[in-house]
mmCIF file of C-alpha atoms in Angstrom:
data_model
loop_
_atom_site.group_PDB
_atom_site.id
_atom_site.type_symbol
_atom_site.label_atom_id
_atom_site.label_comp_id
_atom_site.label_asym_id
_atom_site.label_seq_id
_atom_site.Cartn_x
_atom_site.Cartn_y
_atom_site.Cartn_z
ATOM 1 C CA UNK P 1 117.463 94.843 104.331
ATOM 2 C CA UNK P 2 118.165 98.785 103.792
ATOM 3 C CA UNK P 3 118.682 99.961 100.627
ATOM 4 C CA UNK P 4 121.830 101.254 99.359
ATOM 5 C CA UNK P 5 121.357 105.199 97.823
ATOM 6 C CA UNK P 6 122.036 106.068 94.381
ATOM 7 C CA UNK P 7 125.955 107.186 95.283
ATOM 8 C CA UNK P 8 126.740 104.258 97.770
ATOM 9 C CA UNK P 9 127.849 101.060 96.949
ATOM 10 C CA UNK P 10 127.141 97.972 98.500
ATOM 11 C CA UNK P 11 130.810 97.463 99.311
ATOM 12 C CA UNK P 12 131.407 100.703 100.939
ATOM 13 C CA UNK P 13 128.297 100.522 103.020
ATOM 14 C CA UNK P 14 130.284 97.023 104.441
ATOM 15 C CA UNK P 15 133.750 98.738 104.950
ATOM 16 C CA UNK P 16 134.153 99.607 108.604
ATOM 17 C CA UNK P 17 134.473 102.926 109.919
ATOM 18 C CA UNK P 18 138.119 104.125 110.602
ATOM 19 C CA UNK P 19 138.751 104.456 114.601
ATOM 20 C CA UNK P 20 140.140 108.313 114.997
ATOM 21 C CA UNK P 21 143.211 108.365 116.141
ATOM 22 C CA UNK P 22 143.816 110.297 119.794
ATOM 23 C CA UNK P 23 147.005 112.827 119.679
ATOM 24 C CA UNK P 24 148.586 110.813 121.899
ATOM 25 C CA UNK P 25 148.315 107.903 119.720
ATOM 26 C CA UNK P 26 149.926 110.332 116.528
ATOM 27 C CA UNK P 27 152.403 111.808 119.285
ATOM 28 C CA UNK P 28 153.410 108.267 119.587
ATOM 29 C CA UNK P 29 153.582 106.717 116.089
ATOM 30 C CA UNK P 30 155.260 110.027 115.550
ATOM 31 C CA UNK P 31 157.933 109.881 117.843
ATOM 32 C CA UNK P 32 158.163 105.665 117.115
ATOM 33 C CA UNK P 33 158.945 106.156 113.493
ATOM 34 C CA UNK P 34 161.704 109.069 114.205
ATOM 35 C CA UNK P 35 163.286 106.323 116.650
ATOM 36 C CA UNK P 36 163.347 103.761 113.934
ATOM 37 C CA UNK P 37 164.668 105.798 111.448
ATOM 38 C CA UNK P 38 167.748 107.774 113.385
ATOM 39 C CA UNK P 39 168.245 104.279 114.817
ATOM 40 C CA UNK P 40 169.028 103.038 111.127
ATOM 41 C CA UNK P 41 170.679 105.997 110.343
ATOM 42 C CA UNK P 42 172.637 106.241 113.217
ATOM 43 C CA UNK P 43 174.507 102.864 112.186
ATOM 44 C CA UNK P 44 176.344 105.157 109.623
ATOM 45 C CA UNK P 45 178.164 106.964 112.564
ATOM 46 C CA UNK P 46 179.723 103.904 113.782
ATOM 47 C CA UNK P 47 176.777 103.698 116.485
ATOM 48 C CA UNK P 48 174.766 100.480 116.520
ATOM 49 C CA UNK P 49 171.530 100.677 116.568
ATOM 50 C CA UNK P 50 170.201 100.421 119.851
ATOM 51 C CA UNK P 51 172.179 103.469 120.635
ATOM 52 C CA UNK P 52 170.955 104.778 117.537
ATOM 53 C CA UNK P 53 167.350 104.580 118.883
ATOM 54 C CA UNK P 54 167.727 105.029 122.671
ATOM 55 C CA UNK P 55 169.972 108.387 121.547
ATOM 56 C CA UNK P 56 166.377 109.239 119.334
ATOM 57 C CA UNK P 57 164.226 108.381 122.211
ATOM 58 C CA UNK P 58 165.831 111.178 124.319
ATOM 59 C CA UNK P 59 166.343 113.657 121.732
ATOM 60 C CA UNK P 60 162.454 113.609 120.387
ATOM 61 C CA UNK P 61 160.304 113.159 124.126
ATOM 62 C CA UNK P 62 162.767 116.344 125.225
ATOM 63 C CA UNK P 63 162.714 114.603 128.729
ATOM 64 C CA UNK P 64 164.806 112.963 130.966
ATOM 65 C CA UNK P 65 164.177 108.809 130.939
ATOM 66 C CA UNK P 66 165.756 106.217 133.376
ATOM 67 C CA UNK P 67 167.018 103.104 132.598
ATOM 68 C CA UNK P 68 163.372 101.083 133.254
ATOM 69 C CA UNK P 69 161.995 104.017 131.111
ATOM 70 C CA UNK P 70 164.202 103.321 128.059
ATOM 71 C CA UNK P 71 163.985 99.304 128.341
ATOM 72 C CA UNK P 72 160.060 99.901 128.232
ATOM 73 C CA UNK P 73 159.396 102.305 125.660
ATOM 74 C CA UNK P 74 162.414 100.154 123.513
ATOM 75 C CA UNK P 75 161.102 96.499 124.249
ATOM 76 C CA UNK P 76 165.514 96.340 125.303
ATOM 77 C CA UNK P 77 167.283 94.110 127.861
ATOM 78 C CA UNK P 78 168.708 96.109 130.891
ATOM 79 C CA UNK P 79 172.061 94.812 129.899
ATOM 80 C CA UNK P 80 171.656 95.924 126.535
ATOM 81 C CA UNK P 81 170.074 99.258 127.709
ATOM 82 C CA UNK P 82 172.978 100.089 130.258
ATOM 83 C CA UNK P 83 175.995 99.259 128.450
ATOM 84 C CA UNK P 84 173.995 101.579 125.297
ATOM 85 C CA UNK P 85 173.011 104.485 127.545
ATOM 86 C CA UNK P 86 176.971 104.618 128.941
ATOM 87 C CA UNK P 87 178.600 104.119 125.340
ATOM 88 C CA UNK P 88 176.416 107.471 124.343
ATOM 89 C CA UNK P 89 177.417 109.227 127.216
ATOM 90 C CA UNK P 90 181.097 108.549 126.375
ATOM 91 C CA UNK P 91 180.287 110.053 123.189
ATOM 92 C CA UNK P 92 178.851 112.816 124.563
ATOM 93 C CA UNK P 93 175.342 113.234 123.445
ATOM 94 C CA UNK P 94 173.611 112.139 126.519
ATOM 95 C CA UNK P 95 174.518 113.221 129.779
ATOM 96 C CA UNK P 96 173.265 111.815 133.296
ATOM 97 C CA UNK P 97 170.851 113.527 135.487
ATOM 98 C CA UNK P 98 170.256 113.313 139.085
ATOM 99 C CA UNK P 99 166.965 114.287 140.419
ATOM 100 C CA UNK P 100 166.223 115.041 143.910
ATOM 101 C CA UNK P 101 164.270 112.670 145.965
ATOM 102 C CA UNK P 102 165.133 110.101 143.140
ATOM 103 C CA UNK P 103 167.787 107.211 143.575
ATOM 104 C CA UNK P 104 167.498 106.279 140.074
ATOM 105 C CA UNK P 105 169.504 107.514 137.313
ATOM 106 C CA UNK P 106 168.160 109.897 134.346
ATOM 107 C CA UNK P 107 169.632 110.666 130.587
ATOM 108 C CA UNK P 108 168.635 113.548 128.575
ATOM 109 C CA UNK P 109 170.001 113.899 125.402
ATOM 110 C CA UNK P 110 171.549 117.267 124.099
ATOM 111 C CA UNK P 111 168.929 120.082 122.105
ATOM 112 C CA UNK P 112 171.410 121.464 119.877
ATOM 113 C CA UNK P 113 171.315 119.696 116.628
ATOM 114 C CA UNK P 114 174.635 121.603 115.343
ATOM 115 C CA UNK P 115 176.483 120.749 119.072
ATOM 116 C CA UNK P 116 175.238 116.771 118.862
ATOM 117 C CA UNK P 117 176.901 117.166 114.652
ATOM 118 C CA UNK P 118 180.210 118.841 116.256
ATOM 119 C CA UNK P 119 180.453 115.866 118.747
ATOM 120 C CA UNK P 120 179.686 112.829 116.206
ATOM 121 C CA UNK P 121 182.506 114.180 114.013
ATOM 122 C CA UNK P 122 184.858 114.807 115.882
ATOM 123 C CA UNK P 123 184.452 111.441 117.541
ATOM 124 C CA UNK P 124 184.695 109.695 113.939
ATOM 125 C CA UNK P 125 187.544 111.827 113.121
ATOM 126 C CA UNK P 126 189.494 110.892 116.153
ATOM 127 C CA UNK P 127 188.635 107.184 115.693
ATOM 128 C CA UNK P 128 188.673 107.031 111.690
ATOM 129 C CA UNK P 129 190.447 109.712 110.146
ATOM 130 C CA UNK P 130 193.592 110.211 112.526
ATOM 131 C CA UNK P 131 194.275 106.075 112.694
ATOM 132 C CA UNK P 132 194.454 106.515 108.215
ATOM 133 C CA UNK P 133 196.767 109.599 108.913
ATOM 134 C CA UNK P 134 198.918 107.713 111.496
ATOM 135 C CA UNK P 135 199.039 104.911 109.082
ATOM 136 C CA UNK P 136 200.032 106.678 105.807
ATOM 137 C CA UNK P 137 203.137 108.102 107.622
ATOM 138 C CA UNK P 138 203.782 104.867 108.599
ATOM 139 C CA UNK P 139 203.839 103.557 104.933
ATOM 140 C CA UNK P 140 206.216 106.510 104.003
ATOM 141 C CA UNK P 141 208.770 106.025 107.147
ATOM 142 C CA UNK P 142 208.647 102.364 105.345
ATOM 143 C CA UNK P 143 209.782 103.617 102.461
ATOM 144 C CA UNK P 144 212.054 106.215 102.680
ATOM 145 C CA UNK P 145 216.024 105.649 102.483
ATOM 146 C CA UNK P 146 217.376 105.366 105.859
ATOM 147 C CA UNK P 147 214.493 102.081 105.961
ATOM 148 C CA UNK P 148 215.203 100.388 102.319
ATOM 149 C CA UNK P 149 218.363 102.428 101.135
ATOM 150 C CA UNK P 150 218.790 103.524 97.175
ATOM 151 C CA UNK P 151 215.378 100.936 96.541
ATOM 152 C CA UNK P 152 213.903 104.228 97.839
ATOM 153 C CA UNK P 153 214.780 106.281 94.318
ATOM 154 C CA UNK P 154 212.708 102.807 91.984
ATOM 155 C CA UNK P 155 209.920 103.824 90.346
ATOM 156 C CA UNK P 156 207.275 101.530 92.061
ATOM 157 C CA UNK P 157 208.708 102.974 95.676
ATOM 158 C CA UNK P 158 208.445 106.686 93.824
ATOM 159 C CA UNK P 159 204.882 106.432 92.510
ATOM 160 C CA UNK P 160 204.225 104.625 95.841
ATOM 161 C CA UNK P 161 205.802 107.796 98.002
ATOM 162 C CA UNK P 162 203.779 110.577 95.741
ATOM 163 C CA UNK P 163 200.589 108.995 96.055
ATOM 164 C CA UNK P 164 201.068 108.602 100.164
ATOM 165 C CA UNK P 165 202.359 112.174 100.431
ATOM 166 C CA UNK P 166 199.124 113.020 98.451
ATOM 167 C CA UNK P 167 196.649 111.494 100.714
ATOM 168 C CA UNK P 168 198.675 112.724 103.959
ATOM 169 C CA UNK P 169 198.368 116.340 102.359
ATOM 170 C CA UNK P 170 194.956 116.015 101.935
ATOM 171 C CA UNK P 171 193.975 114.393 105.017
ATOM 172 C CA UNK P 172 196.368 116.622 106.986
ATOM 173 C CA UNK P 173 194.765 119.981 105.658
ATOM 174 C CA UNK P 174 191.315 118.118 106.253
ATOM 175 C CA UNK P 175 192.807 117.849 110.364
ATOM 176 C CA UNK P 176 193.909 121.533 110.638
ATOM 177 C CA UNK P 177 190.250 123.007 109.459
ATOM 178 C CA UNK P 178 188.254 120.128 111.656
ATOM 179 C CA UNK P 179 188.785 121.815 114.924
ATOM 180 C CA UNK P 180 188.218 125.401 113.548
ATOM 181 C CA UNK P 181 184.765 124.354 111.129
ATOM 182 C CA UNK P 182 183.588 122.066 114.288
ATOM 183 C CA UNK P 183 184.676 124.914 116.771
ATOM 184 C CA UNK P 184 181.456 127.001 115.740
ATOM 185 C CA UNK P 185 179.852 124.206 114.215
ATOM 186 C CA UNK P 186 176.670 126.977 112.892
ATOM 187 C CA UNK P 187 179.019 129.347 111.314
ATOM 188 C CA UNK P 188 181.481 126.819 110.407
ATOM 189 C CA UNK P 189 178.442 124.993 108.091
ATOM 190 C CA UNK P 190 177.561 128.666 107.092
ATOM 191 C CA UNK P 191 180.515 129.111 105.437
ATOM 192 C CA UNK P 192 180.798 126.441 103.793
ATOM 193 C CA UNK P 193 177.740 126.223 102.309
ATOM 194 C CA UNK P 194 178.276 130.124 101.371
ATOM 195 C CA UNK P 195 181.941 128.809 98.971
ATOM 196 C CA UNK P 196 179.683 125.754 97.969
ATOM 197 C CA UNK P 197 177.288 127.781 96.740
ATOM 198 C CA UNK P 198 179.644 130.360 95.289
ATOM 199 C CA UNK P 199 181.974 127.685 93.602
ATOM 200 C CA UNK P 200 178.350 125.713 91.628
ATOM 201 C CA UNK P 201 176.929 129.496 90.578
#
């Protein structure tokens, strides 16, 4: 039996040596971690997890991939991959590519994160804010004098209309500011950040 040194314990002597991780393995693990977290976060944008993971894969690998590449890397079905890629193209945050000599379609992510943010924000506004604003106006119309006559002057109706008008004003201002904000995301966010910092100082 080999004697232990003064500073070496029996447990340490028996512990297996950790295998060194190659740069390729480290790269793969880092990409996979990002893909997983981005997929989880994507659900807060109104994008399902698979769509988020595909977008993250195309973004973080920084190279065009075909449907087969996406299927293999994320271990998903062809139908799921095709449907998600099509939806991401509809959002405008990835685009199709054709390589010379290739019959397959390839896909790549936008590289500018500010541009991606602008597109995602604009799409969410169209899907979420615009319908709410339209509903508020519809509710106001339901409670005006043309619709319910003198009952529009009762306290309950007046209070409800006041609340709706306040919300409409807020949503309307937000909607007017939005196109200017996303028109140039970099400068828009910079201006907002400066205003907030000034207000808080």
